[in-house]
Short mmCIF file of C-alpha atoms in Angstrom, two decimals:
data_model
loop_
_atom_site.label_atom_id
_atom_site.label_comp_id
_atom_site.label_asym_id
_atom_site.label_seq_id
_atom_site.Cartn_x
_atom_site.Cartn_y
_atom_site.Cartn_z
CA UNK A 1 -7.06 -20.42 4.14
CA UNK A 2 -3.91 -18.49 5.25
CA UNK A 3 -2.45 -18.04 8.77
CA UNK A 4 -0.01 -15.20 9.68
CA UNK A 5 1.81 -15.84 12.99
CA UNK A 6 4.02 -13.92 15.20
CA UNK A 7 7.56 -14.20 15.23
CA UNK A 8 7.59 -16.56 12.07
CA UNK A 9 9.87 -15.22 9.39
CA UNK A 10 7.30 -16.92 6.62
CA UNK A 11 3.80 -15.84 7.52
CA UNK A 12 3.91 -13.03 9.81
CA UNK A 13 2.93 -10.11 7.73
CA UNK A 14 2.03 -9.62 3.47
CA UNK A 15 3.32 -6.71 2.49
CA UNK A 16 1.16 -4.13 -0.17
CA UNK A 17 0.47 -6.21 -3.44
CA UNK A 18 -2.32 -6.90 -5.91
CA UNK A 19 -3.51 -9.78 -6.67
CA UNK A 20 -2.69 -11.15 -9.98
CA UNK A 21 -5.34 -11.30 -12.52
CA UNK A 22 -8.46 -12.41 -10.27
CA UNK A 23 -11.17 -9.73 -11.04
CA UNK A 24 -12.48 -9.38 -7.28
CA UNK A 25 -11.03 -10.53 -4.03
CA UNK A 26 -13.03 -11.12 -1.01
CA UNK A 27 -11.45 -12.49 2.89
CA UNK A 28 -13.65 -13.55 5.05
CA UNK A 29 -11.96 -12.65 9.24
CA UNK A 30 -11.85 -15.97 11.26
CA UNK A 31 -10.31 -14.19 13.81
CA UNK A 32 -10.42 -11.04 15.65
CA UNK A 33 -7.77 -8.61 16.07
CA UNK A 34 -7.49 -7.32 19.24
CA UNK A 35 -8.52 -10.60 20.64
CA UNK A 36 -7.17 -13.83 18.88
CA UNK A 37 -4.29 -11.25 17.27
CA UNK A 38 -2.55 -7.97 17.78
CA UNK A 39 -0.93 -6.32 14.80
CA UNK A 40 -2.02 -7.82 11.68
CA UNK A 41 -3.83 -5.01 10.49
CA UNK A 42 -5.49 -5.24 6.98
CA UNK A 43 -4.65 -2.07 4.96
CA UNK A 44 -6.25 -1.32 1.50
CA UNK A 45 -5.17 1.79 -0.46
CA UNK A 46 -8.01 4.27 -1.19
CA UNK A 47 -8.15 4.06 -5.05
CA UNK A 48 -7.75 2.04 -7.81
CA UNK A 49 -4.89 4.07 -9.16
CA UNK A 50 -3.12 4.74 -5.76
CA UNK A 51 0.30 3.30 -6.46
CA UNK A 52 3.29 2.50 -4.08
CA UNK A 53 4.43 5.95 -4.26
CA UNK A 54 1.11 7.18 -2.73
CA UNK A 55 1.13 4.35 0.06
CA UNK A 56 4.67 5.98 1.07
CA UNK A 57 3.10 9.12 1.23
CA UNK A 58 1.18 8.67 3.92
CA UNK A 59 -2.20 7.08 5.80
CA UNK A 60 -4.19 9.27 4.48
CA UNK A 61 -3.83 7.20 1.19
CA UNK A 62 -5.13 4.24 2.74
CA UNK A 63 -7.55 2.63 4.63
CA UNK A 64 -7.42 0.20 7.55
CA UNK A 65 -10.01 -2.68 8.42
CA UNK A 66 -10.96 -4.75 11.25
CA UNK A 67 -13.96 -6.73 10.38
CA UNK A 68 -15.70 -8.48 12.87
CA UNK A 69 -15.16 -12.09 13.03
CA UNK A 70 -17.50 -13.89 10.24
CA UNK A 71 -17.91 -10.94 8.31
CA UNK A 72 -15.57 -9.95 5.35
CA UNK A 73 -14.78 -7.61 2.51
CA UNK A 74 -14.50 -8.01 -0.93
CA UNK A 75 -12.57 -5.47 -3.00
CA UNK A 76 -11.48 -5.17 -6.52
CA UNK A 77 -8.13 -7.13 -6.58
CA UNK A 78 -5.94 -4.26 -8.58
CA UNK A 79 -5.87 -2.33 -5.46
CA UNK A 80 -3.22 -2.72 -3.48
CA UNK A 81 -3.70 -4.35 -0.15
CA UNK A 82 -1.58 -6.07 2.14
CA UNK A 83 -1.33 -7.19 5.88
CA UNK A 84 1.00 -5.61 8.44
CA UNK A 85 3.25 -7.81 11.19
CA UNK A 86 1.94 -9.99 13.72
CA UNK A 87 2.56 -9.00 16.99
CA UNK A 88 1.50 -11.63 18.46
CA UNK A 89 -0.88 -14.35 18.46
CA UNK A 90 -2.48 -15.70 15.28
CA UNK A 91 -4.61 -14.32 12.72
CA UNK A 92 -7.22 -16.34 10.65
CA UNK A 93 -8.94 -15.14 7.22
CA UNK A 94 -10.04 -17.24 3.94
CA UNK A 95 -9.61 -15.47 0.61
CA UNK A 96 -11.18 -16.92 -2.18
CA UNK A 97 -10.47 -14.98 -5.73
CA UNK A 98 -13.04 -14.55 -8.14
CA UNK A 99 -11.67 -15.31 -12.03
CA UNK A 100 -13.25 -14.79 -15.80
CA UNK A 101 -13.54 -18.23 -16.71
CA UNK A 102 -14.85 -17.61 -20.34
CA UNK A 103 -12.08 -19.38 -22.03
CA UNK A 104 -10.52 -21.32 -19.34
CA UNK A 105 -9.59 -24.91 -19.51
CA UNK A 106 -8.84 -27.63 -16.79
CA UNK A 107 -5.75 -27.04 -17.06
CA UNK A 108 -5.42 -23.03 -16.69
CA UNK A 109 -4.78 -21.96 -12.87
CA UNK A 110 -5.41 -18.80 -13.85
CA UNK A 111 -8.02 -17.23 -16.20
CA UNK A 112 -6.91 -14.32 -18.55
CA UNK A 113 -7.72 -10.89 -16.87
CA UNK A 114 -7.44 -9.23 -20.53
CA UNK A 115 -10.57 -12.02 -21.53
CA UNK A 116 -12.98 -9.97 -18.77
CA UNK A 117 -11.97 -6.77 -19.93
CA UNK A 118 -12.46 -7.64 -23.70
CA UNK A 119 -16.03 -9.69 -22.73
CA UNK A 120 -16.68 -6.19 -20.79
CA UNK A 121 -16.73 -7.61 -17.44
CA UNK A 122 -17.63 -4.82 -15.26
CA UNK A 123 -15.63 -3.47 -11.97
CA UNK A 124 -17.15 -3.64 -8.61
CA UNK A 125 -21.26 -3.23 -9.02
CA UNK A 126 -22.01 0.29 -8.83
CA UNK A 127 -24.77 -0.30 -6.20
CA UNK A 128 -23.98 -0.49 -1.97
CA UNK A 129 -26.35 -2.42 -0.66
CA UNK A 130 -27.91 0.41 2.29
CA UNK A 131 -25.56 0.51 5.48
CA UNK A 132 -22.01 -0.05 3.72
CA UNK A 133 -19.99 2.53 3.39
CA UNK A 134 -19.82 4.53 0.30
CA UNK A 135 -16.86 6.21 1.07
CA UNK A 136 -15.74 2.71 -0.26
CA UNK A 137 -17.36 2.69 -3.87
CA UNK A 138 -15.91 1.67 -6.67
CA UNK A 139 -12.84 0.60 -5.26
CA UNK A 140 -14.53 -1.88 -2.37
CA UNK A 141 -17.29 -2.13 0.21
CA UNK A 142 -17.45 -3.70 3.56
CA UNK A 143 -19.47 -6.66 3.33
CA UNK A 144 -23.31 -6.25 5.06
CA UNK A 145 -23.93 -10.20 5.93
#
């Protein structure tokens, strides 16, 4: 569960980043922007090899979302993503991070990435369930619950 705030110094904004070595990443909006938040905008770069040089480049390297509240995305996690500042208000998501497990023990926090890509652990499924957008595929696709 994270909370971004305006005005705080700590949680206001999350700049461009990937996410470790989670294969998939999916936040789920408990908030809406424009009405429990202004700001906050989630921005996702357009492919999987767009790096911060493109993102300086320019919006047209990246996209920006505003899922409704209760809906979500979920996105391959090597694309870099982040969350812009807070304006005011406060905005709500949950992120949950999907890891290879294969080899993991009780006491690993976080699963090998190299594991999944040995086992052959596939990127994003191929297939967009009808009404997403495939602008999106391969790198991520709005969720359709």
């Amino acid at each position: 569960f994270l909370e971004y705030n305006a005005g705080s110094v700590a949680n206001s904004d999350l700049g461009w980043h990937v996410d470790g070595e989670s294969l998939y990443t999916m936040v789920i909006q408990l908030s809406q922007r424009g009405v429990d938040y202004v700001g906050g905008k989630f921005n996702i770069a357009k492919g999987r090899d767009a790096d911060m040089g493109d993102i300086a480049e320019g919006e047209e390297n990246w996209l920006t979302l505003n899922p409704p509240i209760g809906s979500g995305i979920i996105f391959n996690s090597d694309v870099l993503h982040g969350v812009s500042s807070i304006e005011s208000g406060q905005r709500r998501v949950l992120v949950l991070e999907f890891w290879e497990l294969a080899d993991g023990t009780a006491d690993d926090r976080r699963p090998d990435y190299e594991i999944a890509e040995e086992n052959g652990i596939p990127d994003f499924p191929e297939a967009i369930p009808e009404g997403c957008d495939t602008e999106l595929k391969g790198v991520f696709q709005q969720s359709c619950w």
